[in-house]
């Protein structure tokens, strides 16, 4: 009984020195136990002699106690990294929604920023840790889907289609089989100028067309390379020859 009274007296003295109001009704100071005061929660150490400080592991969760021993909650910057503790003081790990934004915390609780490989998919997080979606530029353009995962292969953004390689880097200004990617990366449809005076025609699915194309009330001829022909005496229809204006409009056949 004297030992219990001595310990209670010590706890009361510590509380008084910290300016704390006792908020629990324990009859004894138990080692390794939480104590609640008006200024926060404190952890009595294993030896039952003083408050704990810093990182503490309790009942399967990590907590962080400040310099005054009070349990921290919310965002905390510790040792060069950001951490998030819930309202009960438990360290957050994995995916978390905080104030409407998604964040990811590694197994040690540190917040992810920049690129992160999570379960085989790449994500990008802002400097403040929020998961990013949509277009981002990092020595090239990348598209982050609504889930946050990087897009690869064909993907749709807005009303256009794009193509990204296996690393998520958007391709542009080049052929991709029978498809062409414009300088802004969007898949070409309809009439598209490819430079050096060459025009090609792509259907609504983006595939280049060959042979006759009917567009805007006129006929055009697309050669085997995929370019619109112009001028006179062009071979079309297996041995026939046709005449075309400088803008590619068919004006009639020639007789040879």
Short mmCIF file of C-alpha atoms in Angstrom, two decimals:
data_model
loop_
_atom_site.label_atom_id
_atom_site.label_comp_id
_atom_site.label_asym_id
_atom_site.label_seq_id
_atom_site.Cartn_x
_atom_site.Cartn_y
_atom_site.Cartn_z
CA UNK A 1 0.00 0.00 0.00
CA UNK A 2 2.84 2.38 0.81
CA UNK A 3 4.39 1.57 -2.61
CA UNK A 4 1.13 2.44 -4.37
CA UNK A 5 0.81 5.68 -2.47
CA UNK A 6 4.41 6.63 -3.26
CA UNK A 7 3.78 6.00 -6.98
CA UNK A 8 0.55 7.97 -6.98
CA UNK A 9 2.33 10.81 -5.21
CA UNK A 10 5.07 10.74 -7.89
CA UNK A 11 2.49 10.79 -10.71
CA UNK A 12 0.70 13.71 -9.08
CA UNK A 13 3.96 15.62 -8.75
CA UNK A 14 4.84 14.99 -12.40
CA UNK A 15 1.36 16.06 -13.48
CA UNK A 16 1.63 19.20 -11.39
CA UNK A 17 5.05 20.05 -12.84
CA UNK A 18 3.63 19.72 -16.35
CA UNK A 19 0.57 21.76 -15.48
CA UNK A 20 -1.73 18.79 -16.23
CA UNK A 21 -5.15 18.11 -14.84
CA UNK A 22 -5.71 14.45 -13.94
CA UNK A 23 -8.50 13.12 -16.19
CA UNK A 24 -8.64 9.42 -15.23
CA UNK A 25 -9.58 7.63 -12.05
CA UNK A 26 -6.89 4.92 -11.84
CA UNK A 27 -6.13 3.96 -8.29
CA UNK A 28 -2.50 3.13 -9.15
CA UNK A 29 0.08 4.12 -11.78
CA UNK A 30 0.48 1.02 -13.94
CA UNK A 31 3.69 0.54 -15.87
CA UNK A 32 3.40 0.84 -19.65
CA UNK A 33 -0.10 2.38 -19.51
CA UNK A 34 -1.81 5.41 -21.03
CA UNK A 35 -2.79 8.36 -18.90
CA UNK A 36 -5.16 11.06 -20.09
CA UNK A 37 -4.92 14.71 -19.06
CA UNK A 38 -6.44 17.95 -20.25
CA UNK A 39 -3.36 18.55 -22.39
CA UNK A 40 -3.37 15.09 -24.03
CA UNK A 41 -2.46 11.45 -23.56
CA UNK A 42 0.79 10.26 -21.99
CA UNK A 43 2.41 6.83 -21.70
CA UNK A 44 3.85 5.69 -18.38
CA UNK A 45 7.05 3.72 -19.03
CA UNK A 46 7.70 0.01 -18.43
CA UNK A 47 9.59 0.69 -15.25
CA UNK A 48 6.76 2.80 -13.88
CA UNK A 49 9.10 5.70 -13.19
CA UNK A 50 8.52 8.38 -15.87
CA UNK A 51 6.67 9.34 -19.05
CA UNK A 52 7.76 7.83 -22.38
CA UNK A 53 8.94 9.95 -25.31
CA UNK A 54 9.48 9.48 -29.07
CA UNK A 55 8.40 6.36 -30.97
CA UNK A 56 6.44 3.81 -28.95
CA UNK A 57 4.93 0.47 -30.03
CA UNK A 58 1.75 -0.48 -28.19
CA UNK A 59 -0.74 -3.28 -28.90
CA UNK A 60 0.24 -3.66 -32.54
CA UNK A 61 0.41 0.05 -33.41
CA UNK A 62 3.08 2.73 -33.46
CA UNK A 63 2.64 6.04 -31.66
CA UNK A 64 4.80 9.13 -31.38
CA UNK A 65 5.15 11.08 -28.17
CA UNK A 66 6.47 14.64 -28.31
CA UNK A 67 9.22 16.22 -26.24
CA UNK A 68 6.73 16.85 -23.45
CA UNK A 69 5.52 13.25 -23.67
CA UNK A 70 2.11 14.08 -25.18
CA UNK A 71 0.81 11.70 -27.84
CA UNK A 72 0.84 13.28 -31.33
CA UNK A 73 -2.07 13.10 -33.80
CA UNK A 74 -2.54 14.31 -37.37
CA UNK A 75 0.37 15.37 -39.59
CA UNK A 76 3.80 15.23 -38.00
CA UNK A 77 7.21 15.99 -39.52
CA UNK A 78 9.74 13.68 -37.88
CA UNK A 79 13.34 13.06 -38.90
CA UNK A 80 12.96 14.52 -42.38
CA UNK A 81 9.73 12.69 -43.32
CA UNK A 82 6.02 13.32 -42.95
CA UNK A 83 3.81 10.91 -41.02
CA UNK A 84 0.10 10.84 -40.24
CA UNK A 85 -1.40 9.67 -36.95
CA UNK A 86 -5.14 9.10 -36.60
CA UNK A 87 -7.25 10.61 -33.83
CA UNK A 88 -6.28 7.72 -31.57
CA UNK A 89 -2.59 8.43 -32.19
CA UNK A 90 -1.97 5.30 -34.28
CA UNK A 91 0.51 5.61 -37.15
CA UNK A 92 -1.08 5.34 -40.61
CA UNK A 93 0.34 3.04 -43.31
CA UNK A 94 -0.80 2.14 -46.83
CA UNK A 95 -3.50 4.09 -48.67
CA UNK A 96 -5.31 6.79 -46.71
CA UNK A 97 -7.90 9.45 -47.62
CA UNK A 98 -7.16 12.68 -45.76
CA UNK A 99 -9.30 15.78 -46.35
CA UNK A 100 -10.59 14.37 -49.65
CA UNK A 101 -7.18 13.46 -51.14
CA UNK A 102 -5.42 10.11 -51.40
CA UNK A 103 -2.02 9.57 -49.80
CA UNK A 104 0.25 6.55 -49.53
CA UNK A 105 2.38 5.73 -46.51
CA UNK A 106 5.14 3.15 -46.68
CA UNK A 107 5.38 0.30 -44.17
CA UNK A 108 7.48 2.53 -41.88
CA UNK A 109 4.73 5.18 -42.02
CA UNK A 110 6.66 7.75 -44.09
CA UNK A 111 4.58 9.59 -46.70
CA UNK A 112 5.27 8.89 -50.40
CA UNK A 113 6.21 11.73 -52.75
CA UNK A 114 7.19 11.67 -56.42
CA UNK A 115 7.14 8.30 -58.21
CA UNK A 116 6.24 5.20 -56.24
CA UNK A 117 5.94 1.55 -57.30
CA UNK A 118 2.98 0.16 -55.36
CA UNK A 119 2.08 -3.49 -55.94
CA UNK A 120 3.55 -3.41 -59.46
CA UNK A 121 1.91 -0.17 -60.63
CA UNK A 122 3.48 3.28 -60.74
CA UNK A 123 1.84 6.26 -59.07
CA UNK A 124 2.94 9.87 -58.75
CA UNK A 125 2.50 12.00 -55.65
CA UNK A 126 2.88 15.75 -55.33
CA UNK A 127 5.47 17.34 -53.06
CA UNK A 128 2.77 17.58 -50.42
CA UNK A 129 1.98 13.88 -50.83
CA UNK A 130 -1.43 13.94 -52.56
CA UNK A 131 -1.91 11.33 -55.28
CA UNK A 132 -1.97 12.87 -58.76
CA UNK A 133 -4.30 12.06 -61.65
CA UNK A 134 -4.41 13.29 -65.24
CA UNK A 135 -1.42 14.63 -67.17
CA UNK A 136 1.90 15.21 -65.48
CA UNK A 137 5.24 16.25 -67.01
CA UNK A 138 8.52 14.75 -65.84
CA UNK A 139 11.03 14.89 -68.72
CA UNK A 140 8.11 13.70 -70.84
CA UNK A 141 4.35 13.43 -70.59
CA UNK A 142 2.62 10.77 -68.52
CA UNK A 143 -1.05 10.14 -67.86
CA UNK A 144 -2.22 9.03 -64.45
CA UNK A 145 -5.60 7.29 -64.53
CA UNK A 146 -8.49 8.00 -62.17
CA UNK A 147 -7.16 5.26 -59.87
CA UNK A 148 -3.81 7.06 -59.84
CA UNK A 149 -2.01 4.21 -61.67
CA UNK A 150 0.07 5.21 -64.69
CA UNK A 151 -1.45 4.50 -68.12
CA UNK A 152 0.40 2.28 -70.60
CA UNK A 153 -0.56 1.17 -74.11
CA UNK A 154 -3.63 2.78 -75.66
CA UNK A 155 -5.63 5.01 -73.35
CA UNK A 156 -8.31 7.68 -73.70
CA UNK A 157 -7.99 11.13 -72.17
CA UNK A 158 -10.81 13.54 -72.84
CA UNK A 159 -12.07 12.97 -76.38
CA UNK A 160 -8.76 11.67 -77.79
CA UNK A 161 -6.75 8.46 -77.74
CA UNK A 162 -3.06 8.29 -76.87
CA UNK A 163 -0.37 5.65 -76.62
CA UNK A 164 2.23 5.24 -73.87
CA UNK A 165 5.13 2.81 -73.83
CA UNK A 166 5.71 0.23 -71.09
CA UNK A 167 7.21 2.92 -68.85
CA UNK A 168 4.18 5.19 -69.29
CA UNK A 169 5.99 7.69 -71.53
CA UNK A 170 3.55 9.18 -74.09
CA UNK A 171 4.64 8.74 -77.72
CA UNK A 172 4.08 11.48 -80.30
CA UNK A 173 4.83 12.48 -83.91
CA UNK A 174 5.26 8.94 -85.22
CA UNK A 175 3.60 5.99 -86.90
CA UNK A 176 2.39 3.12 -84.77
CA UNK A 177 1.54 0.44 -87.30
CA UNK A 178 -1.44 1.76 -89.31
CA UNK A 179 -1.97 4.53 -86.79
CA UNK A 180 -0.33 7.92 -86.44
CA UNK A 181 0.27 9.92 -83.28
CA UNK A 182 0.16 13.68 -83.71
CA UNK A 183 2.80 15.98 -82.25
CA UNK A 184 0.63 16.44 -79.16
CA UNK A 185 0.37 12.66 -78.82
CA UNK A 186 -3.28 12.33 -79.83
CA UNK A 187 -4.21 9.61 -82.30
CA UNK A 188 -4.84 11.02 -85.78
CA UNK A 189 -8.33 10.82 -87.28
CA UNK A 190 -9.62 12.33 -90.54
CA UNK A 191 -7.26 14.29 -92.78
CA UNK A 192 -3.84 14.72 -91.23
CA UNK A 193 -0.81 16.56 -92.57
CA UNK A 194 2.40 14.57 -92.11
CA UNK A 195 4.89 17.06 -93.51
CA UNK A 196 6.73 17.28 -96.86
CA UNK A 197 3.44 17.95 -98.61
CA UNK A 198 1.95 14.59 -97.58
CA UNK A 199 -1.61 14.12 -96.38
CA UNK A 200 -3.13 10.94 -95.03
CA UNK A 201 -6.67 10.00 -94.13
CA UNK A 202 -7.53 8.07 -90.96
CA UNK A 203 -10.95 6.64 -90.16
CA UNK A 204 -12.79 7.24 -86.90
CA UNK A 205 -10.91 4.35 -85.26
CA UNK A 206 -7.58 5.92 -86.23
CA UNK A 207 -6.56 3.41 -88.92
CA UNK A 208 -4.99 4.87 -92.07
CA UNK A 209 -7.04 4.36 -95.25
CA UNK A 210 -5.81 3.13 -98.63
CA UNK A 211 -7.41 3.42 -102.08
CA UNK A 212 -10.54 5.47 -102.61
CA UNK A 213 -11.72 7.80 -99.86
CA UNK A 214 -14.91 9.83 -100.05
CA UNK A 215 -14.76 13.00 -97.98
CA UNK A 216 -16.69 16.28 -98.00
CA UNK A 217 -18.47 15.39 -101.25
CA UNK A 218 -15.29 14.49 -103.19
CA UNK A 219 -13.27 11.41 -104.05
CA UNK A 220 -9.60 11.03 -103.21
CA UNK A 221 -7.03 8.34 -103.85
CA UNK A 222 -4.64 7.17 -101.12
CA UNK A 223 -1.57 5.31 -102.42
CA UNK A 224 -0.08 2.13 -100.95
CA UNK A 225 2.14 4.16 -98.60
CA UNK A 226 -0.91 5.89 -97.15
CA UNK A 227 -0.44 9.30 -98.81
CA UNK A 228 -3.03 11.24 -100.79
CA UNK A 229 -2.10 11.58 -104.50
CA UNK A 230 -2.28 14.81 -106.51
CA UNK A 231 -1.67 15.78 -110.14
CA UNK A 232 -2.30 14.00 -113.41
CA UNK A 233 -1.75 10.50 -114.69
CA UNK A 234 -1.85 8.68 -111.35
CA UNK A 235 -2.37 4.94 -111.57
CA UNK A 236 -5.51 3.87 -109.71
CA UNK A 237 -7.93 0.93 -109.85
CA UNK A 238 -5.53 -1.71 -111.18
CA UNK A 239 -4.26 -0.07 -114.31
CA UNK A 240 -6.57 2.88 -114.70
CA UNK A 241 -5.17 6.40 -114.54
CA UNK A 242 -6.81 9.34 -112.88
CA UNK A 243 -6.36 13.06 -112.61
CA UNK A 244 -6.40 14.92 -109.31
CA UNK A 245 -6.22 18.56 -108.32
CA UNK A 246 -3.42 19.94 -106.15
CA UNK A 247 -5.69 19.44 -103.18
CA UNK A 248 -6.24 15.78 -104.13
CA UNK A 249 -9.79 15.97 -105.50
CA UNK A 250 -10.43 13.37 -108.24
CA UNK A 251 -11.46 15.00 -111.54
CA UNK A 252 -11.72 11.96 -113.85
CA UNK A 253 -9.99 9.08 -115.57
CA UNK A 254 -7.55 9.34 -118.44
CA UNK A 255 -7.61 7.09 -121.51
CA UNK A 256 -4.27 5.47 -122.40
#
